[in-house]
Amino acid sequence: MSGNENPESGLIEHLIELRARLMRALIGLGVVLLGLMPFSRQIYNWLAHPLISQLPNGQSMIAINPAGAFFAPLKLTFFVALFIAVPWLLYQLWAFVAPGLYAREKRLAVPLLATSVLLFYIGCAFAYFLVLPAVFHFLTTFRPDVIAITPDANAYLDFVLAIFFAFGSSFELPVAMVILTLLGWVSPQQFKEGRGYAIVGIFVLAAVLTPPDVVSQLMLAIPMVLLYELGIHASRWLVPSKSDEKQTQ
């Protein structure tokens, strides 16, 4: 076999491996989705509980679009399946890229991936159990009596998914800070010195990502400030300072 053929054969092998990993990822997602389909109504009822519990007795959601009552639970079920299958999807991605990584990169990538998934789940759980009840209680308490809240099923789903994505993504802040430090773009000392600017930016970001109410903005901004502090300590712990490196040399 000539040297010119090796790159082509290697590329074909990588493409075959990529296709196999994509197929396994999609099959795993499909299995989870099929397993959840019979429970789509119960899943939507569970998601709607934070709002329904704040509405007057006998009041429920409506479907402006005639097909909304059918497609909203299906759409939610797909996102729940994707949410559950994230570890399997990331494992397939990891199995594809791991052979090309150095040993040190593997040691760092595994805990970072696991931590990012865990923090995203924690952010979504925080949003469901604490943020949504507080937000809907605030909105329903301070509304005028002449205004009746009759939420649309699809609009409510989009609103809640946006909240989940905002909180899940925001809780990734410590992981992002550690990655920036590992890449050498920002040092832990720079994170510490820029704390004041970061806090201002966090509150601005919270105002953009959350609904226009003070409750949800504070409930996103305050955890992010604490996570920023956690990111500083994690960066210091994982990335040795220059003085430490000189001592070990």
PDB file of C-alpha atoms in Angstrom, residues 4-247:
ATOM      1  CA  ASN A   4      -0.794   8.265  -0.760  1.00  0.00           C
ATOM      2  CA  GLU A   5      -3.448   5.699   0.040  1.00  0.00           C
ATOM      3  CA  ASN A   6      -3.042   5.780   3.814  1.00  0.00           C
ATOM      4  CA  PRO A   7      -4.693   9.190   4.367  1.00  0.00           C
ATOM      5  CA  GLU A   8      -7.638   8.207   2.188  1.00  0.00           C
ATOM      6  CA  SER A   9      -8.147   4.883   3.950  1.00  0.00           C
ATOM      7  CA  GLY A  10      -7.816   6.607   7.310  1.00  0.00           C
ATOM      8  CA  LEU A  11     -10.427   9.184   6.328  1.00  0.00           C
ATOM      9  CA  ILE A  12     -12.807   6.460   5.174  1.00  0.00           C
ATOM     10  CA  GLU A  13     -12.351   4.615   8.451  1.00  0.00           C
ATOM     11  CA  HIS A  14     -13.131   7.792  10.403  1.00  0.00           C
ATOM     12  CA  LEU A  15     -16.237   8.418   8.320  1.00  0.00           C
ATOM     13  CA  ILE A  16     -17.416   4.855   8.865  1.00  0.00           C
ATOM     14  CA  GLU A  17     -16.796   5.213  12.608  1.00  0.00           C
ATOM     15  CA  LEU A  18     -18.633   8.550  12.648  1.00  0.00           C
ATOM     16  CA  ARG A  19     -21.624   7.047  10.865  1.00  0.00           C
ATOM     17  CA  ALA A  20     -21.697   4.121  13.295  1.00  0.00           C
ATOM     18  CA  ARG A  21     -21.587   6.465  16.301  1.00  0.00           C
ATOM     19  CA  LEU A  22     -24.336   8.662  14.857  1.00  0.00           C
ATOM     20  CA  MET A  23     -26.523   5.625  14.222  1.00  0.00           C
ATOM     21  CA  ARG A  24     -25.996   4.347  17.755  1.00  0.00           C
ATOM     22  CA  ALA A  25     -26.785   7.782  19.172  1.00  0.00           C
ATOM     23  CA  LEU A  26     -29.999   8.060  17.137  1.00  0.00           C
ATOM     24  CA  ILE A  27     -31.043   4.498  17.980  1.00  0.00           C
ATOM     25  CA  GLY A  28     -30.523   5.182  21.696  1.00  0.00           C
ATOM     26  CA  LEU A  29     -32.529   8.398  21.457  1.00  0.00           C
ATOM     27  CA  GLY A  30     -35.263   6.569  19.535  1.00  0.00           C
ATOM     28  CA  VAL A  31     -35.486   3.826  22.166  1.00  0.00           C
ATOM     29  CA  VAL A  32     -35.908   6.387  24.948  1.00  0.00           C
ATOM     30  CA  LEU A  33     -38.490   8.295  22.889  1.00  0.00           C
ATOM     31  CA  LEU A  34     -40.530   5.166  22.172  1.00  0.00           C
ATOM     32  CA  GLY A  35     -40.436   4.256  25.846  1.00  0.00           C
ATOM     33  CA  LEU A  36     -41.784   7.674  26.829  1.00  0.00           C
ATOM     34  CA  MET A  37     -44.458   8.019  24.148  1.00  0.00           C
ATOM     35  CA  PRO A  38     -47.193   6.178  26.135  1.00  0.00           C
ATOM     36  CA  PHE A  39     -46.647   8.651  28.983  1.00  0.00           C
ATOM     37  CA  SER A  40     -46.713  11.865  26.917  1.00  0.00           C
ATOM     38  CA  ARG A  41     -49.924  13.109  28.552  1.00  0.00           C
ATOM     39  CA  GLN A  42     -48.638  12.470  32.056  1.00  0.00           C
ATOM     40  CA  ILE A  43     -45.347  14.191  31.218  1.00  0.00           C
ATOM     41  CA  TYR A  44     -47.123  17.311  30.015  1.00  0.00           C
ATOM     42  CA  ASN A  45     -49.387  17.313  33.090  1.00  0.00           C
ATOM     43  CA  TRP A  46     -46.255  17.120  35.240  1.00  0.00           C
ATOM     44  CA  LEU A  47     -44.675  20.035  33.374  1.00  0.00           C
ATOM     45  CA  ALA A  48     -47.856  22.116  33.646  1.00  0.00           C
ATOM     46  CA  HIS A  49     -48.200  21.593  37.409  1.00  0.00           C
ATOM     47  CA  PRO A  50     -46.220  24.724  38.485  1.00  0.00           C
ATOM     48  CA  LEU A  51     -48.678  26.923  36.563  1.00  0.00           C
ATOM     49  CA  ILE A  52     -51.882  24.949  37.095  1.00  0.00           C
ATOM     50  CA  SER A  53     -51.299  24.959  40.848  1.00  0.00           C
ATOM     51  CA  GLN A  54     -51.372  28.782  40.797  1.00  0.00           C
ATOM     52  CA  LEU A  55     -54.523  29.167  38.686  1.00  0.00           C
ATOM     53  CA  PRO A  56     -58.012  29.525  40.191  1.00  0.00           C
ATOM     54  CA  ASN A  57     -59.938  26.309  40.753  1.00  0.00           C
ATOM     55  CA  GLY A  58     -61.413  24.879  37.579  1.00  0.00           C
ATOM     56  CA  GLN A  59     -59.215  26.936  35.279  1.00  0.00           C
ATOM     57  CA  SER A  60     -56.811  25.168  32.920  1.00  0.00           C
ATOM     58  CA  MET A  61     -54.884  25.679  29.704  1.00  0.00           C
ATOM     59  CA  ILE A  62     -56.281  26.169  26.232  1.00  0.00           C
ATOM     60  CA  ALA A  63     -55.071  25.233  22.745  1.00  0.00           C
ATOM     61  CA  ILE A  64     -55.411  28.127  20.302  1.00  0.00           C
ATOM     62  CA  ASN A  65     -54.279  25.893  17.468  1.00  0.00           C
ATOM     63  CA  PRO A  66     -56.664  22.898  17.139  1.00  0.00           C
ATOM     64  CA  ALA A  67     -53.682  20.561  16.805  1.00  0.00           C
ATOM     65  CA  GLY A  68     -51.856  22.146  19.727  1.00  0.00           C
ATOM     66  CA  ALA A  69     -53.355  19.799  22.291  1.00  0.00           C
ATOM     67  CA  PHE A  70     -51.915  16.882  20.304  1.00  0.00           C
ATOM     68  CA  PHE A  71     -48.502  18.192  19.253  1.00  0.00           C
ATOM     69  CA  ALA A  72     -47.518  19.962  22.472  1.00  0.00           C
ATOM     70  CA  PRO A  73     -47.217  16.707  24.507  1.00  0.00           C
ATOM     71  CA  LEU A  74     -45.360  15.027  21.634  1.00  0.00           C
ATOM     72  CA  LYS A  75     -42.930  17.918  21.362  1.00  0.00           C
ATOM     73  CA  LEU A  76     -42.337  17.846  25.096  1.00  0.00           C
ATOM     74  CA  THR A  77     -41.807  14.082  25.050  1.00  0.00           C
ATOM     75  CA  PHE A  78     -39.096  14.454  22.419  1.00  0.00           C
ATOM     76  CA  PHE A  79     -37.248  17.041  24.500  1.00  0.00           C
ATOM     77  CA  VAL A  80     -37.561  14.891  27.617  1.00  0.00           C
ATOM     78  CA  ALA A  81     -36.149  11.933  25.668  1.00  0.00           C
ATOM     79  CA  LEU A  82     -33.289  14.116  24.462  1.00  0.00           C
ATOM     80  CA  PHE A  83     -32.741  15.301  28.031  1.00  0.00           C
ATOM     81  CA  ILE A  84     -32.542  11.724  29.320  1.00  0.00           C
ATOM     82  CA  ALA A  85     -30.383  10.491  26.444  1.00  0.00           C
ATOM     83  CA  VAL A  86     -27.722  13.209  26.798  1.00  0.00           C
ATOM     84  CA  PRO A  87     -25.256  10.928  28.661  1.00  0.00           C
ATOM     85  CA  TRP A  88     -25.580   8.290  25.914  1.00  0.00           C
ATOM     86  CA  LEU A  89     -25.155  10.892  23.167  1.00  0.00           C
ATOM     87  CA  LEU A  90     -22.095  12.359  24.844  1.00  0.00           C
ATOM     88  CA  TYR A  91     -20.648   8.881  25.313  1.00  0.00           C
ATOM     89  CA  GLN A  92     -20.907   8.254  21.569  1.00  0.00           C
ATOM     90  CA  LEU A  93     -19.193  11.584  20.903  1.00  0.00           C
ATOM     91  CA  TRP A  94     -16.511  10.749  23.437  1.00  0.00           C
ATOM     92  CA  ALA A  95     -15.921   7.291  21.951  1.00  0.00           C
ATOM     93  CA  PHE A  96     -15.356   8.929  18.565  1.00  0.00           C
ATOM     94  CA  VAL A  97     -12.916  11.659  19.620  1.00  0.00           C
ATOM     95  CA  ALA A  98     -11.132   9.900  22.528  1.00  0.00           C
ATOM     96  CA  PRO A  99      -8.644   7.913  20.374  1.00  0.00           C
ATOM     97  CA  GLY A 100      -7.205  11.188  19.073  1.00  0.00           C
ATOM     98  CA  LEU A 101      -6.644  12.740  22.509  1.00  0.00           C
ATOM     99  CA  TYR A 102      -3.576  12.669  24.702  1.00  0.00           C
ATOM    100  CA  ALA A 103      -3.716  10.977  28.106  1.00  0.00           C
ATOM    101  CA  ARG A 104      -3.803  14.317  29.957  1.00  0.00           C
ATOM    102  CA  GLU A 105      -6.626  15.580  27.730  1.00  0.00           C
ATOM    103  CA  LYS A 106      -8.617  12.419  28.457  1.00  0.00           C
ATOM    104  CA  ARG A 107      -8.130  12.831  32.208  1.00  0.00           C
ATOM    105  CA  LEU A 108      -9.443  16.385  32.023  1.00  0.00           C
ATOM    106  CA  ALA A 109     -12.221  15.843  29.456  1.00  0.00           C
ATOM    107  CA  VAL A 110     -14.063  13.080  31.326  1.00  0.00           C
ATOM    108  CA  PRO A 111     -14.681  15.028  34.572  1.00  0.00           C
ATOM    109  CA  LEU A 112     -15.484  18.184  32.603  1.00  0.00           C
ATOM    110  CA  LEU A 113     -18.102  16.369  30.506  1.00  0.00           C
ATOM    111  CA  ALA A 114     -19.614  14.667  33.550  1.00  0.00           C
ATOM    112  CA  THR A 115     -19.677  17.938  35.495  1.00  0.00           C
ATOM    113  CA  SER A 116     -21.256  19.862  32.615  1.00  0.00           C
ATOM    114  CA  VAL A 117     -24.067  17.306  32.288  1.00  0.00           C
ATOM    115  CA  LEU A 118     -24.647  17.280  36.047  1.00  0.00           C
ATOM    116  CA  LEU A 119     -24.723  21.082  36.249  1.00  0.00           C
ATOM    117  CA  PHE A 120     -27.167  21.285  33.344  1.00  0.00           C
ATOM    118  CA  TYR A 121     -29.481  18.806  35.096  1.00  0.00           C
ATOM    119  CA  ILE A 122     -29.165  20.743  38.357  1.00  0.00           C
ATOM    120  CA  GLY A 123     -30.011  23.978  36.553  1.00  0.00           C
ATOM    121  CA  CYS A 124     -33.146  22.465  35.023  1.00  0.00           C
ATOM    122  CA  ALA A 125     -34.216  20.973  38.365  1.00  0.00           C
ATOM    123  CA  PHE A 126     -33.638  24.341  40.049  1.00  0.00           C
ATOM    124  CA  ALA A 127     -35.811  25.993  37.419  1.00  0.00           C
ATOM    125  CA  TYR A 128     -38.653  23.483  37.766  1.00  0.00           C
ATOM    126  CA  PHE A 129     -38.844  23.115  41.535  1.00  0.00           C
ATOM    127  CA  LEU A 130     -37.988  26.662  42.620  1.00  0.00           C
ATOM    128  CA  VAL A 131     -38.066  29.191  39.796  1.00  0.00           C
ATOM    129  CA  LEU A 132     -41.278  28.285  37.947  1.00  0.00           C
ATOM    130  CA  PRO A 133     -43.492  28.111  41.076  1.00  0.00           C
ATOM    131  CA  ALA A 134     -42.092  31.437  42.289  1.00  0.00           C
ATOM    132  CA  VAL A 135     -42.503  33.125  38.908  1.00  0.00           C
ATOM    133  CA  PHE A 136     -46.066  31.912  38.354  1.00  0.00           C
ATOM    134  CA  HIS A 137     -47.028  32.799  41.916  1.00  0.00           C
ATOM    135  CA  PHE A 138     -45.680  36.296  41.344  1.00  0.00           C
ATOM    136  CA  LEU A 139     -47.443  36.696  37.988  1.00  0.00           C
ATOM    137  CA  THR A 140     -50.800  35.377  39.175  1.00  0.00           C
ATOM    138  CA  THR A 141     -50.731  37.294  42.476  1.00  0.00           C
ATOM    139  CA  PHE A 142     -50.062  40.730  41.045  1.00  0.00           C
ATOM    140  CA  ARG A 143     -52.301  40.518  37.978  1.00  0.00           C
ATOM    141  CA  PRO A 144     -55.425  42.755  37.854  1.00  0.00           C
ATOM    142  CA  ASP A 145     -58.667  40.995  38.772  1.00  0.00           C
ATOM    143  CA  VAL A 146     -60.206  41.810  35.399  1.00  0.00           C
ATOM    144  CA  ILE A 147     -57.513  39.800  33.593  1.00  0.00           C
ATOM    145  CA  ALA A 148     -57.947  36.033  33.467  1.00  0.00           C
ATOM    146  CA  ILE A 149     -54.881  33.913  32.761  1.00  0.00           C
ATOM    147  CA  THR A 150     -55.684  31.307  30.095  1.00  0.00           C
ATOM    148  CA  PRO A 151     -52.297  30.081  28.880  1.00  0.00           C
ATOM    149  CA  ASP A 152     -51.908  28.372  25.508  1.00  0.00           C
ATOM    150  CA  ALA A 153     -50.417  24.891  25.688  1.00  0.00           C
ATOM    151  CA  ASN A 154     -47.761  25.492  23.016  1.00  0.00           C
ATOM    152  CA  ALA A 155     -46.854  28.955  24.297  1.00  0.00           C
ATOM    153  CA  TYR A 156     -46.456  27.595  27.821  1.00  0.00           C
ATOM    154  CA  LEU A 157     -44.233  24.786  26.566  1.00  0.00           C
ATOM    155  CA  ASP A 158     -41.996  27.181  24.658  1.00  0.00           C
ATOM    156  CA  PHE A 159     -41.782  29.436  27.705  1.00  0.00           C
ATOM    157  CA  VAL A 160     -40.800  26.621  30.062  1.00  0.00           C
ATOM    158  CA  LEU A 161     -38.276  25.125  27.624  1.00  0.00           C
ATOM    159  CA  ALA A 162     -36.658  28.556  27.290  1.00  0.00           C
ATOM    160  CA  ILE A 163     -36.439  28.797  31.086  1.00  0.00           C
ATOM    161  CA  PHE A 164     -34.900  25.316  31.306  1.00  0.00           C
ATOM    162  CA  PHE A 165     -32.345  26.127  28.617  1.00  0.00           C
ATOM    163  CA  ALA A 166     -31.479  29.457  30.241  1.00  0.00           C
ATOM    164  CA  PHE A 167     -30.909  27.979  33.687  1.00  0.00           C
ATOM    165  CA  GLY A 168     -29.268  24.772  32.441  1.00  0.00           C
ATOM    166  CA  SER A 169     -26.843  26.710  30.250  1.00  0.00           C
ATOM    167  CA  SER A 170     -26.137  29.331  32.918  1.00  0.00           C
ATOM    168  CA  PHE A 171     -25.207  26.656  35.429  1.00  0.00           C
ATOM    169  CA  GLU A 172     -22.383  25.646  33.046  1.00  0.00           C
ATOM    170  CA  LEU A 173     -20.478  28.790  34.060  1.00  0.00           C
ATOM    171  CA  PRO A 174     -17.848  27.030  36.238  1.00  0.00           C
ATOM    172  CA  VAL A 175     -17.075  24.540  33.455  1.00  0.00           C
ATOM    173  CA  ALA A 176     -16.681  27.352  30.924  1.00  0.00           C
ATOM    174  CA  MET A 177     -14.328  29.194  33.290  1.00  0.00           C
ATOM    175  CA  VAL A 178     -12.205  26.086  33.804  1.00  0.00           C
ATOM    176  CA  ILE A 179     -11.978  25.493  30.047  1.00  0.00           C
ATOM    177  CA  LEU A 180     -10.923  29.101  29.437  1.00  0.00           C
ATOM    178  CA  THR A 181      -8.243  28.702  32.103  1.00  0.00           C
ATOM    179  CA  LEU A 182      -7.008  25.409  30.667  1.00  0.00           C
ATOM    180  CA  LEU A 183      -6.723  27.016  27.242  1.00  0.00           C
ATOM    181  CA  GLY A 184      -4.631  29.776  28.778  1.00  0.00           C
ATOM    182  CA  TRP A 185      -6.985  32.546  27.675  1.00  0.00           C
ATOM    183  CA  VAL A 186      -7.907  33.707  31.191  1.00  0.00           C
ATOM    184  CA  SER A 187      -6.133  33.100  34.485  1.00  0.00           C
ATOM    185  CA  PRO A 188      -7.835  32.525  37.854  1.00  0.00           C
ATOM    186  CA  GLN A 189      -6.346  35.817  39.034  1.00  0.00           C
ATOM    187  CA  GLN A 190      -7.972  37.638  36.119  1.00  0.00           C
ATOM    188  CA  PHE A 191     -11.316  36.038  36.989  1.00  0.00           C
ATOM    189  CA  LYS A 192     -10.874  37.277  40.551  1.00  0.00           C
ATOM    190  CA  GLU A 193      -9.905  40.805  39.498  1.00  0.00           C
ATOM    191  CA  GLY A 194     -12.835  40.993  37.093  1.00  0.00           C
ATOM    192  CA  ARG A 195     -15.395  39.861  39.650  1.00  0.00           C
ATOM    193  CA  GLY A 196     -17.165  43.228  39.747  1.00  0.00           C
ATOM    194  CA  TYR A 197     -17.580  43.394  35.978  1.00  0.00           C
ATOM    195  CA  ALA A 198     -18.688  39.766  35.934  1.00  0.00           C
ATOM    196  CA  ILE A 199     -21.424  40.403  38.506  1.00  0.00           C
ATOM    197  CA  VAL A 200     -22.772  43.313  36.475  1.00  0.00           C
ATOM    198  CA  GLY A 201     -22.683  41.170  33.344  1.00  0.00           C
ATOM    199  CA  ILE A 202     -24.469  38.329  35.147  1.00  0.00           C
ATOM    200  CA  PHE A 203     -27.348  40.575  36.182  1.00  0.00           C
ATOM    201  CA  VAL A 204     -27.614  41.961  32.643  1.00  0.00           C
ATOM    202  CA  LEU A 205     -27.611  38.430  31.224  1.00  0.00           C
ATOM    203  CA  ALA A 206     -30.252  37.357  33.740  1.00  0.00           C
ATOM    204  CA  ALA A 207     -32.456  40.245  32.665  1.00  0.00           C
ATOM    205  CA  VAL A 208     -32.126  39.172  29.028  1.00  0.00           C
ATOM    206  CA  LEU A 209     -32.649  35.436  29.493  1.00  0.00           C
ATOM    207  CA  THR A 210     -35.520  35.467  31.983  1.00  0.00           C
ATOM    208  CA  PRO A 211     -39.075  36.858  31.797  1.00  0.00           C
ATOM    209  CA  PRO A 212     -39.499  40.544  32.694  1.00  0.00           C
ATOM    210  CA  ASP A 213     -40.008  40.000  36.403  1.00  0.00           C
ATOM    211  CA  VAL A 214     -37.666  40.585  39.303  1.00  0.00           C
ATOM    212  CA  VAL A 215     -38.171  37.143  40.844  1.00  0.00           C
ATOM    213  CA  SER A 216     -36.826  35.061  37.960  1.00  0.00           C
ATOM    214  CA  GLN A 217     -34.005  37.535  37.303  1.00  0.00           C
ATOM    215  CA  LEU A 218     -32.771  37.342  40.893  1.00  0.00           C
ATOM    216  CA  MET A 219     -33.191  33.563  41.004  1.00  0.00           C
ATOM    217  CA  LEU A 220     -30.900  33.258  37.993  1.00  0.00           C
ATOM    218  CA  ALA A 221     -28.403  35.992  38.867  1.00  0.00           C
ATOM    219  CA  ILE A 222     -27.719  34.961  42.475  1.00  0.00           C
ATOM    220  CA  PRO A 223     -26.855  31.300  41.690  1.00  0.00           C
ATOM    221  CA  MET A 224     -24.680  32.470  38.780  1.00  0.00           C
ATOM    222  CA  VAL A 225     -22.720  34.759  41.103  1.00  0.00           C
ATOM    223  CA  LEU A 226     -22.138  31.808  43.438  1.00  0.00           C
ATOM    224  CA  LEU A 227     -21.179  29.611  40.472  1.00  0.00           C
ATOM    225  CA  TYR A 228     -18.729  32.278  39.339  1.00  0.00           C
ATOM    226  CA  GLU A 229     -16.999  32.039  42.700  1.00  0.00           C
ATOM    227  CA  LEU A 230     -17.004  28.253  42.371  1.00  0.00           C
ATOM    228  CA  GLY A 231     -15.425  28.606  38.931  1.00  0.00           C
ATOM    229  CA  ILE A 232     -12.604  30.727  40.365  1.00  0.00           C
ATOM    230  CA  HIS A 233     -11.786  28.095  43.001  1.00  0.00           C
ATOM    231  CA  ALA A 234     -12.079  25.240  40.482  1.00  0.00           C
ATOM    232  CA  SER A 235      -9.735  27.040  38.076  1.00  0.00           C
ATOM    233  CA  ARG A 236      -7.182  27.539  40.851  1.00  0.00           C
ATOM    234  CA  TRP A 237      -7.409  23.901  41.839  1.00  0.00           C
ATOM    235  CA  LEU A 238      -7.160  22.405  38.348  1.00  0.00           C
ATOM    236  CA  VAL A 239      -4.669  24.822  36.830  1.00  0.00           C
ATOM    237  CA  PRO A 240      -1.432  25.292  38.801  1.00  0.00           C
ATOM    238  CA  SER A 241      -0.124  28.798  39.115  1.00  0.00           C
ATOM    239  CA  LYS A 242       3.217  29.819  37.629  1.00  0.00           C
ATOM    240  CA  SER A 243       4.819  29.842  41.064  1.00  0.00           C
ATOM    241  CA  ASP A 244       3.679  26.267  41.666  1.00  0.00           C
ATOM    242  CA  GLU A 245       5.047  25.195  38.284  1.00  0.00           C
ATOM    243  CA  LYS A 246       8.437  26.742  39.082  1.00  0.00           C
ATOM    244  CA  GLN A 247       8.580  24.875  42.389  1.00  0.00           C
TER     245      GLN A 247
END
